[in-house]
Coordinates of C-alpha atoms in Angstrom, one line a residue:
M1453 CA -20.3 69.4 72.5
S1454 CA -23.8 70.4 71.8
V1455 CA -26.4 71.5 69.2
E1456 CA -29.1 74.3 69.7
I1457 CA -32.5 73.8 68.0
T1458 CA -35.0 76.6 67.6
W1459 CA -38.5 75.9 66.2
W1460 CA -40.1 78.7 64.2
G1461 CA -43.1 76.8 63.3
H1462 CA -44.1 74.3 60.5
A1463 CA -40.9 72.9 59.2
T1464 CA -38.9 75.9 59.8
V1465 CA -36.0 75.2 62.3
T1466 CA -32.6 76.9 62.9
V1467 CA -29.9 74.5 64.0
R1468 CA -26.8 75.9 65.4
D1469 CA -23.8 73.5 65.5
S1470 CA -20.0 74.4 65.5
G1471 CA -20.6 78.1 64.9
V1472 CA -22.7 77.3 61.8
R1473 CA -26.4 78.5 61.6
V1474 CA -28.5 76.1 59.5
L1475 CA -32.2 77.1 58.5
T1476 CA -34.5 74.4 57.3
D1477 CA -37.4 74.9 54.8
P1478 CA -37.9 78.8 55.5
L1479 CA -41.6 79.6 55.7
L1480 CA -41.5 83.2 57.3
V1481 CA -44.9 84.6 56.4
R1482 CA -48.3 84.9 58.1
R1483 CA -50.2 83.6 55.2
L1484 CA -49.6 81.3 52.2
A1485 CA -52.5 81.0 49.7
H1486 CA -55.3 79.4 51.6
L1487 CA -53.3 78.8 54.7
R1488 CA -52.9 81.2 57.5
R1489 CA -50.6 81.0 60.5
R1490 CA -53.1 80.1 63.2
R1491 CA -50.5 79.8 66.1
G1492 CA -47.2 81.4 66.8
P1493 CA -46.0 84.9 65.7
V1494 CA -44.4 85.5 62.3
P1495 CA -40.7 84.7 62.8
P1496 CA -38.7 87.8 63.5
P1497 CA -36.1 89.1 61.0
D1498 CA -33.3 87.2 63.0
A1499 CA -34.9 84.0 61.9
A1500 CA -33.7 84.6 58.4
V1501 CA -30.1 85.0 59.2
A1502 CA -28.3 81.8 58.4
D1503 CA -25.1 80.5 57.0
V1504 CA -26.9 77.9 54.9
A1505 CA -30.6 77.3 54.1
L1506 CA -31.9 73.8 53.1
V1507 CA -34.9 73.0 51.2
S1508 CA -36.3 69.5 51.4
H1509 CA -38.8 69.6 48.4
L1510 CA -40.8 71.7 46.1
H1511 CA -44.1 72.0 47.8
A1512 CA -45.0 75.7 48.3
D1513 CA -45.0 75.4 52.1
H1514 CA -41.3 74.1 52.0
L1515 CA -39.8 76.1 49.0
H1516 CA -41.3 79.5 49.5
P1517 CA -39.5 82.1 47.3
G1518 CA -40.8 85.0 49.2
S1519 CA -39.3 83.7 52.5
L1520 CA -36.0 82.9 50.7
A1521 CA -35.9 86.5 49.5
R1522 CA -35.5 87.4 53.1
L1523 CA -32.1 85.6 53.4
R1524 CA -29.0 87.8 53.5
P1525 CA -27.3 88.3 50.0
G1526 CA -24.7 85.5 49.4
T1527 CA -26.5 82.9 51.8
R1528 CA -25.8 79.2 50.8
L1529 CA -28.9 77.5 49.6
V1530 CA -29.1 73.8 49.3
V1531 CA -32.1 72.3 47.3
P1532 CA -33.0 69.0 45.6
Y1533 CA -31.3 68.5 42.1
G1534 CA -33.4 70.0 39.5
A1535 CA -35.3 72.5 41.8
G1536 CA -33.9 75.5 39.7
R1537 CA -35.3 74.1 36.5
A1538 CA -38.7 73.3 38.0
V1539 CA -39.3 76.5 39.9
P1540 CA -38.6 79.7 38.0
G1541 CA -39.4 81.7 41.2
L1542 CA -36.4 80.0 42.8
R1543 CA -34.1 81.1 39.9
R1544 CA -35.3 84.7 40.2
V1545 CA -34.9 85.2 43.9
A1546 CA -31.5 83.4 43.8
A1547 CA -30.4 86.0 41.2
A1548 CA -31.8 88.9 43.1
R1549 CA -30.4 88.0 46.4
E1550 CA -27.1 86.5 45.1
L1551 CA -27.9 83.1 46.8
R1552 CA -25.2 80.5 46.2
V1553 CA -27.4 77.5 45.2
T1554 CA -26.2 74.0 45.5
E1555 CA -28.4 71.2 44.0
V1556 CA -28.0 67.8 45.5
R1557 CA -29.2 64.2 45.0
P1558 CA -29.6 61.6 47.8
G1559 CA -26.1 60.6 49.0
E1560 CA -24.5 63.9 48.0
E1561 CA -22.7 66.0 50.4
C1562 CA -21.5 69.7 50.8
A1563 CA -19.7 71.4 53.7
V1564 CA -20.5 74.8 55.3
G1565 CA -17.8 75.6 57.8
E1566 CA -17.3 72.8 60.3
V1567 CA -20.7 71.1 59.4
R1568 CA -21.0 68.5 56.7
I1569 CA -24.5 68.2 55.1
R1570 CA -25.6 65.1 53.5
A1571 CA -28.7 64.6 51.5
V1572 CA -30.9 61.6 52.1
P1573 CA -34.0 60.1 50.7
A1574 CA -37.5 60.8 51.7
A1575 CA -40.7 59.0 50.9
H1576 CA -42.7 62.1 49.5
D1577 CA -44.0 63.4 46.3
G1578 CA -41.5 66.2 45.7
R1579 CA -43.1 67.7 42.6
R1580 CA -43.9 71.5 42.4
L1581 CA -47.8 71.3 42.3
P1582 CA -49.8 72.2 40.4
Y1583 CA -47.5 73.8 37.8
G1584 CA -46.3 70.9 36.0
P1585 CA -45.1 67.1 35.9
S1586 CA -41.5 67.8 36.7
R1587 CA -40.3 65.2 39.2
V1588 CA -37.7 66.3 41.7
P1589 CA -36.8 64.0 44.5
A1590 CA -37.8 65.0 48.0
L1591 CA -35.0 65.0 50.5
G1592 CA -34.1 64.8 54.0
Y1593 CA -30.8 66.2 55.4
V1594 CA -28.2 64.9 58.1
L1595 CA -26.0 67.5 59.6
H1596 CA -22.7 66.2 60.9
G1597 CA -21.1 68.7 63.2
E1598 CA -20.5 68.4 66.9
A1599 CA -23.7 66.5 67.0
T1600 CA -25.5 64.6 64.2
T1601 CA -28.9 66.1 63.4
Y1602 CA -31.4 64.4 61.0
F1603 CA -34.0 66.9 59.4
A1604 CA -36.6 64.7 57.8
G1605 CA -38.4 67.4 55.7
D1606 CA -41.7 65.6 54.7
T1607 CA -41.6 61.8 54.5
G1608 CA -43.4 58.5 55.2
L1609 CA -41.8 55.6 56.7
F1610 CA -39.7 53.8 54.3
D1611 CA -37.5 50.7 54.1
R1612 CA -33.8 51.2 55.0
M1613 CA -34.6 54.6 56.6
A1614 CA -32.2 53.9 59.5
E1615 CA -29.5 52.8 57.0
A1616 CA -29.9 55.9 54.8
V1617 CA -29.8 58.3 57.9
G1618 CA -27.2 56.4 60.0
P1619 CA -26.6 57.1 63.6
C1620 CA -27.9 60.4 64.7
D1621 CA -28.1 62.3 68.0
V1622 CA -31.2 64.4 67.2
A1623 CA -34.2 63.8 64.9
L1624 CA -36.3 66.7 63.7
L1625 CA -39.4 64.7 62.7
P1626 CA -42.7 65.9 61.1
V1627 CA -45.7 64.7 63.1
G1628 CA -48.6 66.4 61.4
G1629 CA -49.6 68.7 58.5
W1630 CA -51.5 71.8 57.6
G1631 CA -55.0 70.3 57.0
P1632 CA -57.7 68.0 58.4
Y1633 CA -56.1 64.8 56.7
L1634 CA -52.6 63.7 56.0
G1635 CA -52.0 62.4 52.5
H1636 CA -49.6 59.6 51.5
G1637 CA -46.1 60.1 52.3
H1638 CA -46.4 61.8 55.6
L1639 CA -45.6 60.8 59.2
D1640 CA -48.4 61.3 61.8
A1641 CA -47.5 61.2 65.5
H1642 CA -47.5 57.4 65.7
R1643 CA -45.5 56.8 62.6
A1644 CA -43.1 59.4 63.7
A1645 CA -42.6 57.5 66.9
Q1646 CA -41.9 54.3 64.8
A1647 CA -39.3 56.3 62.8
L1648 CA -37.7 57.5 66.1
V1649 CA -37.5 53.7 67.1
R1650 CA -35.9 52.8 63.7
L1651 CA -33.4 55.7 63.9
G1652 CA -32.3 55.3 67.5
A1653 CA -31.9 59.0 68.1
R1654 CA -31.3 60.1 71.6
S1655 CA -33.4 63.2 71.2
A1656 CA -36.3 64.2 69.0
V1657 CA -38.1 67.5 68.3
P1658 CA -41.5 67.3 66.7
V1659 CA -42.2 69.7 63.8
H1660 CA -44.6 70.3 60.9
Y1661 CA -47.7 70.7 63.0
G1662 CA -49.7 73.2 65.0
T1663 CA -48.9 76.3 62.8
F1664 CA -50.6 76.7 59.5
W1665 CA -54.2 75.7 58.8
P1666 CA -56.9 76.3 56.0
I1667 CA -58.8 79.4 56.3
G1668 CA -62.4 78.6 57.5
L1669 CA -61.6 75.1 58.6
D1670 CA -60.7 75.6 62.3
A1671 CA -63.7 73.4 63.4
V1672 CA -62.9 70.6 61.1
R1673 CA -61.0 67.8 62.9
P1674 CA -59.3 70.4 65.1
H1675 CA -57.4 67.6 66.9
E1676 CA -55.2 67.2 63.8
F1677 CA -54.0 70.8 64.6
H1678 CA -53.7 70.8 68.3
A1679 CA -52.8 67.2 69.1
P1680 CA -49.9 66.0 67.1
G1681 CA -47.2 67.1 69.5
D1682 CA -48.6 65.7 72.5
D1683 CA -49.5 62.5 70.7
F1684 CA -46.0 62.1 69.5
L1685 CA -44.7 62.5 73.1
R1686 CA -47.0 59.8 74.2
H1687 CA -46.3 57.4 71.5
A1688 CA -42.5 57.9 71.8
G1689 CA -42.7 57.4 75.4
R1690 CA -44.2 53.9 74.9
L1691 CA -42.1 53.0 71.7
A1692 CA -38.8 54.7 72.3
P1693 CA -38.7 55.2 76.1
G1694 CA -34.9 55.9 76.0
A1695 CA -35.4 59.0 73.8
A1696 CA -35.9 62.6 75.1
V1697 CA -38.7 64.4 73.3
H1698 CA -38.6 68.1 73.4
L1699 CA -41.9 70.0 72.6
L1700 CA -41.1 73.4 71.7
G1701 CA -43.4 76.5 71.4
H1702 CA -43.0 78.7 68.4
G1703 CA -39.7 80.6 68.8
E1704 CA -38.4 78.4 71.6
C1705 CA -35.1 76.7 71.6
V1706 CA -33.4 73.9 73.3
R1707 CA -29.7 73.0 73.7
L1708 CA -28.8 69.3 73.5
A1709 CA -25.6 67.5 74.2
S1710 CA -24.3 65.0 71.6
A1711 CA -23.4 61.5 72.5
R1712 CA -19.6 62.1 71.9

């Protein structure tokens, strides 16, 4: 029994489990507003092929209508409850591509083939900024198939994280961001290693770093772009020595065995 993880950059990952292809937070473009893809190629068309796409929250680098428009017609799309009301662009692309949208709250589940998808809380501001005050909860997702995989989306550490997620084989953890400074509600490399300790996952893949960066700011705190993956490996080795950390390059994949 195994799961295959492919990292396309930022928070965009393909998880293949039990014959089901799950795509997280699709961001499949070279540029987003003031951000440019500084490392790694634009994901190929195959990256947009999925049985289900998951959106963790409404920030533009996680819910990107232009990238969702690349999904095949009829793809299942799971989003936080209230996302359709808060983001008109999501409604338009879902109608145009005939996406089958499911809105979920923390604790709710849906199934795609042999994979059960459970929404879990995240400690992050999930609003669609700067368009309005609508509050839509940020989520993580736990995929239960042959393996159990936790995709954290964007989150800070929070009480009862381990209880909310439950036992997992693989943790896809954000370890950085897209700018010189991380705001509230994020994990840096050290906090991500602390999260790994709480979760007790046997394997971890760091994501959400080393891809997008503001145009013109390459020389401002460049370690925040280059270092988070290696820093996470170092911190995890000290805090969670029993966990295997897999540093993936853009477009690289790893096949991991589950504990069962």
